[in-house]
CSV table of C-alpha atoms in Angstrom, one decimal:
chain,number,residue,atom,x,y,z
A,1478,MET,CA,-14.8,63.5,90.8
A,1479,GLN,CA,-16.1,64.4,87.3
A,1480,SER,CA,-19.8,64.2,86.8
A,1481,ALA,CA,-19.5,63.2,83.2
A,1482,LYS,CA,-17.1,61.9,80.5
A,1483,ILE,CA,-16.4,64.4,77.8
A,1484,ILE,CA,-15.8,63.1,74.3
A,1485,ASN,CA,-14.5,65.3,71.5
A,1486,ASP,CA,-16.5,64.5,68.4
A,1487,PRO,CA,-15.4,65.9,65.0
A,1488,VAL,CA,-19.0,66.5,63.9
A,1489,PHE,CA,-20.7,68.0,67.0
A,1490,GLY,CA,-17.8,69.0,69.2
A,1491,PHE,CA,-17.8,68.0,72.9
A,1492,ILE,CA,-20.3,65.3,73.8
A,1493,ARG,CA,-21.0,64.9,77.5
A,1494,VAL,CA,-21.7,61.4,78.7
A,1495,PRO,CA,-23.0,61.5,82.3
A,1496,ARG,CA,-21.8,59.1,84.8
A,1497,GLY,CA,-24.2,56.3,85.7
A,1498,LEU,CA,-26.2,54.3,83.2
A,1499,MET,CA,-25.0,56.3,80.1
A,1500,LEU,CA,-21.3,55.9,80.9
A,1501,ASP,CA,-21.8,52.2,82.0
A,1502,ILE,CA,-23.2,51.6,78.5
A,1503,VAL,CA,-20.4,53.4,76.7
A,1504,ARG,CA,-17.8,51.4,78.7
A,1505,HIS,CA,-19.5,48.1,78.1
A,1506,PRO,CA,-17.4,45.7,76.0
A,1507,ALA,CA,-20.4,45.0,73.7
A,1508,PHE,CA,-20.7,48.7,73.0
A,1509,TYR,CA,-17.0,49.4,72.7
A,1510,ARG,CA,-16.8,46.6,70.0
A,1511,LEU,CA,-18.6,49.1,67.7
A,1512,SER,CA,-15.3,51.1,67.6
A,1513,ARG,CA,-13.9,48.2,65.5
A,1514,ILE,CA,-16.8,48.3,63.0
A,1515,LYS,CA,-16.8,51.0,60.3
A,1516,GLN,CA,-20.0,52.8,59.8
A,1517,LEU,CA,-19.9,52.6,56.0
A,1518,GLY,CA,-18.4,49.1,55.6
A,1519,GLY,CA,-16.3,49.1,52.4
A,1520,ALA,CA,-17.3,52.6,51.2
A,1521,ASN,CA,-13.8,53.8,51.9
A,1522,ILE,CA,-12.8,52.1,48.6
A,1523,VAL,CA,-14.6,55.0,47.0
A,1524,TYR,CA,-14.3,57.6,49.7
A,1525,PRO,CA,-11.0,57.2,51.6
A,1526,GLY,CA,-12.2,59.5,54.4
A,1527,ALA,CA,-15.0,57.1,55.3
A,1528,GLN,CA,-13.1,55.6,58.3
A,1529,HIS,CA,-15.6,56.5,61.0
A,1530,THR,CA,-17.2,53.8,63.2
A,1531,ARG,CA,-20.5,52.6,64.5
A,1532,PHE,CA,-19.2,53.7,67.9
A,1533,GLN,CA,-18.9,57.4,66.8
A,1534,HIS,CA,-22.3,57.2,65.1
A,1535,SER,CA,-24.0,55.9,68.2
A,1536,LEU,CA,-22.5,58.7,70.3
A,1537,GLY,CA,-23.6,61.3,67.7
A,1538,ALA,CA,-27.2,59.9,67.8
A,1539,PHE,CA,-27.1,60.0,71.6
A,1540,TYR,CA,-26.0,63.7,71.4
A,1541,LEU,CA,-28.8,64.6,69.1
A,1542,MET,CA,-31.3,62.7,71.2
A,1543,GLY,CA,-30.3,64.9,74.2
A,1544,LYS,CA,-30.9,68.0,72.1
A,1545,ALA,CA,-34.3,66.7,70.9
A,1546,ILE,CA,-35.4,66.0,74.5
A,1547,GLN,CA,-34.4,69.5,75.6
A,1548,SER,CA,-36.2,71.1,72.6
A,1549,LEU,CA,-39.4,69.3,73.4
A,1550,GLN,CA,-39.2,70.2,77.1
A,1551,LEU,CA,-38.6,73.8,76.3
A,1552,LYS,CA,-41.9,73.8,74.3
A,1553,GLY,CA,-43.8,72.7,77.4
A,1554,HIS,CA,-43.9,68.9,76.9
A,1555,PHE,CA,-43.3,67.0,80.2
A,1556,ILE,CA,-40.8,64.2,80.0
A,1557,PHE,CA,-39.7,62.4,83.1
A,1558,ASP,CA,-36.0,62.2,83.9
A,1559,SER,CA,-36.3,58.5,83.8
A,1560,GLU,CA,-37.9,58.7,80.3
A,1561,ALA,CA,-35.2,61.0,79.0
A,1562,GLU,CA,-32.5,58.7,80.4
A,1563,ALA,CA,-34.2,55.6,78.9
A,1564,VAL,CA,-34.6,57.0,75.4
A,1565,GLN,CA,-31.0,58.2,75.4
A,1566,ALA,CA,-29.9,54.7,76.4
A,1567,ALA,CA,-32.0,53.2,73.7
A,1568,ILE,CA,-30.5,55.3,71.0
A,1569,LEU,CA,-27.0,54.6,72.3
A,1570,LEU,CA,-27.8,50.9,71.9
A,1571,HIS,CA,-29.8,50.9,68.7
A,1572,ASP,CA,-26.9,49.7,66.5
A,1573,ILE,CA,-25.2,47.4,69.0
A,1574,GLY,CA,-26.3,44.4,67.0
A,1575,HIS,CA,-24.4,45.3,63.9
A,1576,GLY,CA,-21.9,42.8,62.7
A,1577,PRO,CA,-18.6,43.2,60.7
A,1578,PHE,CA,-19.1,45.4,57.6
A,1579,SER,CA,-22.6,46.4,58.7
A,1580,HIS,CA,-25.2,44.2,57.0
A,1581,VAL,CA,-22.9,41.7,55.3
A,1582,LEU,CA,-22.9,39.0,58.0
A,1583,GLU,CA,-26.7,39.0,58.5
A,1584,HIS,CA,-27.1,38.2,54.8
A,1585,THR,CA,-24.4,35.6,54.4
A,1586,LEU,CA,-23.4,33.6,57.5
A,1587,ILE,CA,-26.6,34.1,59.4
A,1588,HIS,CA,-30.1,33.7,58.0
A,1589,GLY,CA,-33.4,35.2,59.1
A,1590,VAL,CA,-31.9,37.4,61.9
A,1591,SER,CA,-31.6,41.1,61.4
A,1592,HIS,CA,-29.2,43.4,63.3
A,1593,GLU,CA,-32.3,44.9,65.0
A,1594,ASP,CA,-33.1,41.4,66.4
A,1595,ILE,CA,-29.6,41.0,67.6
A,1596,SER,CA,-29.6,44.6,69.1
A,1597,LEU,CA,-32.6,43.6,71.2
A,1598,MET,CA,-30.9,40.4,72.3
A,1599,VAL,CA,-27.8,42.3,73.4
A,1600,MET,CA,-29.9,44.9,75.2
A,1601,GLU,CA,-31.8,42.2,77.1
A,1602,GLN,CA,-28.5,40.5,78.1
A,1603,MET,CA,-27.0,43.8,79.3
A,1604,ASN,CA,-30.3,44.5,81.2
A,1605,GLU,CA,-29.7,41.3,83.2
A,1606,GLU,CA,-26.1,42.4,83.9
A,1607,MET,CA,-27.3,45.9,84.9
A,1608,ARG,CA,-30.1,44.5,87.2
A,1609,GLY,CA,-33.0,45.9,85.2
A,1610,ARG,CA,-31.7,49.4,84.5
A,1611,LEU,CA,-32.5,49.1,80.8
A,1612,THR,CA,-36.1,47.8,81.2
A,1613,LEU,CA,-37.7,51.1,80.2
A,1614,ALA,CA,-35.2,51.7,77.4
A,1615,ILE,CA,-36.1,48.3,76.0
A,1616,LYS,CA,-39.9,49.1,76.2
A,1617,ILE,CA,-39.3,52.3,74.2
A,1618,PHE,CA,-37.1,50.5,71.7
A,1619,LYS,CA,-39.8,47.9,71.1
A,1620,ASP,CA,-42.5,50.6,70.8
A,1621,GLU,CA,-44.3,49.1,73.9
A,1622,TYR,CA,-44.3,52.3,75.9
A,1623,PRO,CA,-47.4,54.5,76.0
A,1624,LYS,CA,-45.6,57.7,75.0
A,1625,ARG,CA,-45.0,56.6,71.4
A,1626,PHE,CA,-43.2,59.8,70.3
A,1627,LEU,CA,-40.2,58.5,72.3
A,1628,HIS,CA,-40.0,55.5,70.0
A,1629,GLN,CA,-40.3,57.8,67.0
A,1630,LEU,CA,-37.2,59.7,68.1
A,1631,ILE,CA,-35.4,56.3,67.8
A,1632,SER,CA,-37.1,54.8,64.7
A,1633,SER,CA,-39.1,56.8,62.2
A,1634,GLN,CA,-38.6,58.7,59.0
A,1635,LEU,CA,-37.2,61.6,61.0
A,1636,ASP,CA,-35.3,59.9,63.9
A,1637,MET,CA,-32.0,60.8,65.6
A,1638,ASP,CA,-30.3,57.8,64.0
A,1639,ARG,CA,-30.9,59.2,60.5
A,1640,LEU,CA,-30.1,62.8,61.5
A,1641,ASP,CA,-26.7,61.7,62.7
A,1642,TYR,CA,-25.7,59.2,60.0
A,1643,LEU,CA,-26.6,61.5,57.2
A,1644,LYS,CA,-24.6,64.5,58.6
A,1645,ARG,CA,-21.7,62.3,59.8
A,1646,ASP,CA,-21.4,60.3,56.6
A,1647,ALA,CA,-21.5,63.4,54.5
A,1648,PHE,CA,-18.8,64.9,56.6
A,1649,PHE,CA,-16.4,62.0,56.4
A,1650,THR,CA,-17.0,61.2,52.8
A,1651,GLY,CA,-16.7,64.9,51.8
A,1652,VAL,CA,-20.1,65.0,50.1
A,1653,ASN,CA,-20.7,68.5,51.3
A,1654,GLU,CA,-23.9,69.0,49.2
A,1655,ALA,CA,-25.6,66.3,51.3
A,1656,ASN,CA,-24.9,68.2,54.6
A,1657,ILE,CA,-28.2,68.5,56.5
A,1658,GLY,CA,-29.3,71.1,59.1
A,1659,SER,CA,-29.8,68.7,62.0
A,1660,SER,CA,-29.9,71.5,64.6
A,1661,ARG,CA,-32.6,73.4,62.7
A,1662,ILE,CA,-34.7,70.3,62.3
A,1663,ILE,CA,-34.5,69.5,66.0
A,1664,ASP,CA,-35.4,73.0,66.9
A,1665,MET,CA,-38.5,72.7,64.7
A,1666,LEU,CA,-39.7,69.5,66.3
A,1667,ASP,CA,-42.9,69.6,68.4
A,1668,MET,CA,-45.5,67.1,69.5
A,1669,VAL,CA,-49.3,66.9,68.8
A,1670,ASP,CA,-51.4,64.0,70.2
A,1671,ASP,CA,-48.3,61.9,71.1
A,1672,GLN,CA,-46.9,62.2,67.6
A,1673,LEU,CA,-43.8,64.1,66.5
A,1674,VAL,CA,-44.5,67.0,64.1
A,1675,VAL,CA,-42.4,69.7,62.5
A,1676,ASP,CA,-43.3,73.3,62.6
A,1677,LYS,CA,-44.1,74.7,59.1
A,1678,LYS,CA,-41.1,77.0,59.4
A,1679,GLY,CA,-38.9,73.9,59.2
A,1680,ILE,CA,-40.4,72.5,56.0
A,1681,TYR,CA,-37.5,73.6,53.8
A,1682,SER,CA,-35.0,71.9,56.1
A,1683,ILE,CA,-37.1,68.7,55.9
A,1684,GLU,CA,-37.1,68.9,52.1
A,1685,ASN,CA,-33.4,69.4,52.1
A,1686,TYR,CA,-33.0,66.4,54.5
A,1687,LEU,CA,-34.9,64.1,52.1
A,1688,VAL,CA,-33.0,65.3,49.0
A,1689,SER,CA,-29.7,64.8,50.9
A,1690,ARG,CA,-30.8,61.3,52.0
A,1691,ARG,CA,-31.6,60.4,48.4
A,1692,LEU,CA,-28.2,61.8,47.3
A,1693,MET,CA,-26.3,59.9,50.0
A,1694,TYR,CA,-27.9,56.6,49.1
A,1695,TRP,CA,-27.2,56.8,45.4
A,1696,GLN,CA,-23.8,58.6,45.6
A,1697,VAL,CA,-22.4,56.8,48.7
A,1698,TYR,CA,-24.4,53.9,50.2
A,1699,LEU,CA,-25.3,52.3,46.9
A,1700,HIS,CA,-22.4,53.5,44.9
A,1701,LYS,CA,-21.7,50.8,42.3
A,1702,THR,CA,-18.0,50.4,43.3
A,1703,SER,CA,-18.9,50.0,47.0
A,1704,VAL,CA,-21.6,47.5,46.2
A,1705,SER,CA,-19.2,45.6,43.9
A,1706,ALA,CA,-16.5,45.4,46.6
A,1707,GLU,CA,-19.0,44.2,49.1
A,1708,HIS,CA,-20.1,41.4,46.9
A,1709,VAL,CA,-16.5,40.2,46.3
A,1710,MET,CA,-16.3,39.8,50.1
A,1711,ILE,CA,-19.7,38.2,50.3
A,1712,ASN,CA,-18.8,35.6,47.6
A,1713,ALA,CA,-15.5,34.9,49.3
A,1714,LEU,CA,-17.4,34.2,52.6
A,1715,LEU,CA,-19.9,32.0,50.9
A,1716,ARG,CA,-17.2,30.1,49.1
A,1717,ALA,CA,-15.3,29.6,52.4
A,1718,ARG,CA,-18.4,28.4,54.1
A,1719,GLN,CA,-19.1,25.9,51.3
A,1720,LEU,CA,-15.6,24.5,51.5
A,1721,MET,CA,-15.7,24.2,55.3
A,1722,SER,CA,-19.2,22.6,55.4
A,1723,VAL,CA,-18.2,19.7,53.2
A,1724,ASP,CA,-17.8,16.6,55.4
A,1725,SER,CA,-14.7,14.4,55.2
A,1726,GLY,CA,-12.9,16.9,53.0
A,1727,GLN,CA,-13.9,15.2,49.7
A,1728,LEU,CA,-14.6,18.5,47.9
A,1729,THR,CA,-11.3,19.8,49.2
A,1730,VAL,CA,-9.2,17.0,47.6
A,1731,ASP,CA,-11.1,17.0,44.3
A,1732,SER,CA,-11.1,20.8,43.9
A,1733,PHE,CA,-7.5,21.4,44.8
A,1734,HIS,CA,-6.0,18.5,42.8
A,1735,ALA,CA,-3.5,18.1,45.7
A,1736,ASP,CA,-2.3,15.2,47.7
A,1737,SER,CA,-4.9,14.4,50.4
A,1738,SER,CA,-2.7,14.6,53.4
A,1739,GLN,CA,-0.8,17.7,52.2
A,1740,SER,CA,-4.1,19.4,51.3
A,1741,ARG,CA,-5.6,18.7,54.7
A,1742,SER,CA,-2.5,19.8,56.5
A,1743,GLN,CA,-2.4,23.1,54.6
A,1744,LEU,CA,-6.2,23.7,55.2
A,1745,SER,CA,-5.8,22.9,58.9
A,1746,THR,CA,-3.0,25.5,59.2
A,1747,LEU,CA,-5.0,28.1,57.3
A,1748,ASN,CA,-8.2,27.5,59.2
A,1749,SER,CA,-6.3,27.7,62.5
A,1750,GLN,CA,-5.3,31.3,61.6
A,1751,LEU,CA,-9.0,32.4,61.5
A,1752,SER,CA,-10.6,33.7,64.7
A,1753,THR,CA,-12.6,31.2,66.7
A,1754,SER,CA,-15.8,33.1,66.3
A,1755,LEU,CA,-15.5,33.4,62.5
A,1756,ARG,CA,-14.9,29.7,62.3
A,1757,PHE,CA,-18.0,29.1,64.4
A,1758,PHE,CA,-20.2,30.9,61.8
A,1759,LEU,CA,-18.4,29.4,58.8
A,1760,TYR,CA,-18.7,25.8,60.1
A,1761,ASN,CA,-22.3,26.0,61.3
A,1762,ASP,CA,-25.5,26.7,59.5
A,1763,ILE,CA,-27.1,29.4,61.7
A,1764,ASP,CA,-30.7,30.2,61.1
A,1765,ARG,CA,-33.1,32.4,63.1
A,1766,GLU,CA,-34.2,29.6,65.4
A,1767,THR,CA,-30.6,28.5,66.1
A,1768,PHE,CA,-29.4,32.0,66.8
A,1769,LEU,CA,-32.2,32.8,69.2
A,1770,SER,CA,-32.0,29.5,71.1
A,1771,ASN,CA,-28.2,28.8,71.2
A,1772,PRO,CA,-26.4,31.2,73.5
A,1773,ASP,CA,-23.1,30.4,71.8
A,1774,CYS,CA,-24.3,32.2,68.7
A,1775,LEU,CA,-24.6,35.6,70.4
A,1776,LYS,CA,-21.4,35.0,72.4
A,1777,HIS,CA,-19.4,34.4,69.3
A,1778,TYR,CA,-21.2,37.2,67.4
A,1779,LEU,CA,-20.2,39.8,70.0
A,1780,THR,CA,-16.5,39.1,69.5
A,1781,LEU,CA,-16.7,39.6,65.7
A,1782,ASP,CA,-15.6,42.9,64.1
A,1783,ASP,CA,-14.1,44.1,60.8
A,1784,ASN,CA,-10.7,42.8,61.8
A,1785,ASP,CA,-11.9,39.2,61.7
A,1786,ILE,CA,-13.0,39.6,58.1
A,1787,TRP,CA,-9.8,41.4,57.0
A,1788,SER,CA,-7.6,38.8,58.7
A,1789,ALA,CA,-9.5,36.0,57.1
A,1790,MET,CA,-9.2,37.6,53.6
A,1791,LYS,CA,-5.4,37.9,54.1
A,1792,VAL,CA,-5.2,34.3,55.1
A,1793,TRP,CA,-7.3,33.1,52.2
A,1794,CYS,CA,-5.1,34.8,49.7
A,1795,ASP,CA,-2.9,31.7,50.1
A,1796,HIS,CA,-5.8,29.2,50.2
A,1797,PRO,CA,-5.4,26.2,47.8
A,1798,ASP,CA,-8.9,26.7,46.5
A,1799,PRO,CA,-8.4,28.9,43.4
A,1800,ILE,CA,-11.8,30.6,43.7
A,1801,LEU,CA,-11.4,31.6,47.4
A,1802,SER,CA,-7.8,32.7,46.9
A,1803,LEU,CA,-8.8,34.8,43.8
A,1804,LEU,CA,-11.7,36.5,45.5
A,1805,SER,CA,-9.6,37.2,48.6
A,1806,ARG,CA,-6.7,38.7,46.6
A,1807,ASP,CA,-9.3,40.8,44.7
A,1808,PHE,CA,-10.7,42.2,47.9
A,1809,ILE,CA,-7.3,42.9,49.6
A,1810,ASN,CA,-5.8,44.4,46.4
A,1811,ARG,CA,-8.9,46.4,45.3
A,1812,ASN,CA,-9.3,44.4,42.1
A,1813,ILE,CA,-13.1,44.4,42.5
A,1814,PHE,CA,-15.7,43.1,40.1
A,1815,LYS,CA,-16.5,45.0,37.0
A,1816,VAL,CA,-20.0,46.5,37.1
A,1817,GLU,CA,-22.7,47.0,34.4
A,1818,THR,CA,-25.7,49.1,35.6
A,1819,SER,CA,-29.1,49.1,34.1
A,1820,ASP,CA,-32.7,49.9,34.9
A,1821,GLN,CA,-33.7,46.4,33.9
A,1822,PRO,CA,-32.5,43.0,35.1
A,1823,VAL,CA,-29.7,41.5,33.1
A,1824,SER,CA,-30.9,38.8,30.7
A,1825,GLU,CA,-30.4,35.1,31.4
A,1826,GLU,CA,-28.5,34.9,28.1
A,1827,ARG,CA,-26.0,37.6,29.2
A,1828,GLN,CA,-25.5,35.9,32.5
A,1829,GLN,CA,-24.8,32.5,30.9
A,1830,GLU,CA,-22.5,34.1,28.4
A,1831,LYS,CA,-20.4,35.6,31.1
A,1832,LEU,CA,-20.4,32.4,33.2
A,1833,HIS,CA,-19.0,30.5,30.2
A,1834,GLU,CA,-16.3,33.2,29.6
A,1835,LEU,CA,-15.2,33.0,33.2
A,1836,SER,CA,-15.3,29.2,33.3
A,1837,GLN,CA,-13.1,29.0,30.2
A,1838,HIS,CA,-10.7,31.8,31.3
A,1839,TYR,CA,-10.0,30.4,34.8
A,1840,GLY,CA,-10.4,26.7,33.9
A,1841,ILE,CA,-13.2,26.1,36.4
A,1842,SER,CA,-16.6,24.6,36.4
A,1843,LEU,CA,-19.7,26.6,35.6
A,1844,ASP,CA,-20.9,26.1,39.2
A,1845,ASP,CA,-17.6,27.5,40.5
A,1846,ALA,CA,-17.8,30.4,38.1
A,1847,ASN,CA,-21.0,31.5,39.9
A,1848,TYR,CA,-18.9,32.8,42.7
A,1849,LEU,CA,-17.3,35.2,40.3
A,1850,ILE,CA,-20.6,36.8,39.4
A,1851,SER,CA,-23.2,38.8,41.4
A,1852,ASN,CA,-26.5,40.0,40.0
A,1853,ILE,CA,-27.9,42.7,42.4
A,1854,GLU,CA,-31.0,44.7,42.5
A,1855,VAL,CA,-30.7,47.9,44.7
A,1856,GLY,CA,-33.3,50.5,45.4
A,1857,LYS,CA,-34.3,53.3,47.8
A,1858,ASP,CA,-37.2,55.6,47.9
A,1859,MET,CA,-36.9,59.3,48.9
A,1860,TYR,CA,-39.9,59.0,51.2
A,1861,SER,CA,-41.9,56.0,52.2
A,1862,LEU,CA,-45.7,56.4,52.3
A,1863,ASP,CA,-45.9,53.0,54.2
A,1864,ASP,CA,-43.9,54.2,57.3
A,1865,ASP,CA,-44.7,56.8,59.9
A,1866,GLN,CA,-45.4,60.0,58.0
A,1867,ILE,CA,-43.6,63.3,58.6
A,1868,GLU,CA,-46.4,65.6,59.8
A,1869,ILE,CA,-46.1,69.4,59.3
A,1870,ARG,CA,-48.0,71.7,61.8
A,1871,PHE,CA,-49.4,74.9,60.3
A,1872,ASN,CA,-49.9,78.2,62.1
A,1873,ASP,CA,-53.6,77.5,62.7
A,1874,GLY,CA,-52.6,74.3,64.7
A,1875,THR,CA,-53.7,71.8,62.0
A,1876,THR,CA,-51.2,69.1,60.8
A,1877,HIS,CA,-50.8,67.9,57.3
A,1878,ASN,CA,-48.7,65.1,55.8
A,1879,LEU,CA,-45.4,66.3,54.3
A,1880,THR,CA,-46.6,65.4,50.8
A,1881,GLU,CA,-49.6,67.7,51.2
A,1882,ALA,CA,-47.7,70.5,52.8
A,1883,SER,CA,-44.7,70.5,50.5
A,1884,ASP,CA,-44.8,72.2,47.1
A,1885,MET,CA,-41.8,70.1,46.1
A,1886,LEU,CA,-42.6,66.6,47.3
A,1887,SER,CA,-45.8,65.5,45.7
A,1888,PRO,CA,-47.4,62.1,46.6
A,1889,THR,CA,-46.5,60.9,43.1
A,1890,LEU,CA,-42.8,61.8,43.5
A,1891,ALA,CA,-42.7,60.5,47.0
A,1892,SER,CA,-44.1,57.1,46.1
A,1893,LYS,CA,-41.9,56.7,43.0
A,1894,LYS,CA,-39.9,53.4,43.4
A,1895,VAL,CA,-36.3,53.9,42.1
A,1896,ARG,CA,-34.6,50.6,41.3
A,1897,LYS,CA,-31.3,49.8,39.7
A,1898,HIS,CA,-29.7,46.5,38.6
A,1899,TYR,CA,-25.9,45.9,39.0
A,1900,PHE,CA,-24.4,43.0,37.1
A,1901,CYS,CA,-21.0,42.4,38.7
A,1902,TYR,CA,-18.4,40.0,37.5
A,1903,GLN,CA,-14.7,39.1,37.8
A,1904,ARG,CA,-12.3,41.0,35.6
A,1905,MET,CA,-10.2,39.0,33.2
């Protein structure tokens, strides 16, 4: 009998998943669901190669975690086998709470619940199924374990999650200039007073890592075309939810200008083609309290993936509501919102001007025209001074914050807040 499952990864080569807890996690339906959720959501509209999944990313982060544990052990830091297994389990499961198209669902159909919250709920549910074998992993994930450096390997400004997704996303998008030296960084990792540090010899790799992270955010993750496409989908979901939440179908009849019985029959047919779980979130107002207290929420959530959204958009292309059908056709056919970018918010006058143009052009009310516009503020800092700092260890044994040790990354540059405003609207 094989002692491990071997997976061939295009980024790191062969990844060995040992039998036991690790393989049980990888084979769990909740984890395998991640193979149906793309890592970069709709970024493939700009980068056609961005077809990789959250499943692949989680395995990559697991691989890097194993390398990090080995590197620290070789430097004389004692890590129990149970701790090594637990931190690897935690990194495998760190993204298990992601919904379709990454963050879209948690900002539209669910309110006040992050994917981190949901990941923890799933881990706790799996822990019951696995008779407590994830207890230590959950403690590390929640930063409740005495050895805090283990949590830093999962969640910090230099964790295995970021080291994988930056390298993997650069690989699949073809943004070669953002490729990072993850192996070099891991080799330079050490520990002082229960805190991760980086040997001074690795400072240039860390600087390159931060520059690459900035490049990936502005060139890939926050690319104006990707953001625009995402908001076409978001507005379609919001419109669908509004239509489905109206009791007795009064809005349906008035909006579609159709015969009542014919309209309701058509809507019933269309809605029946949506997945049961997507209908659950469209018909119900799910806030944090509801999600945490109603087990049906997590049950339905764990059956959702990108396919539910794509199928719904295809169905809604024939929806009698002109707004929902327009947005759905836009998304399916890549006729995404036009985008105006600026360092300052768009003026209220400009927004109203565009609303009136869209209202007149499509013969819809100003309220309905709001679904054809998105005003978005996006931002990302190269390095956060508010989070765990990256510490550099010098030859004399002293440690200094990266902003003090680096001759490139000054505190002023590191704390600079970069914000952009995207004004997106329907093409006419």
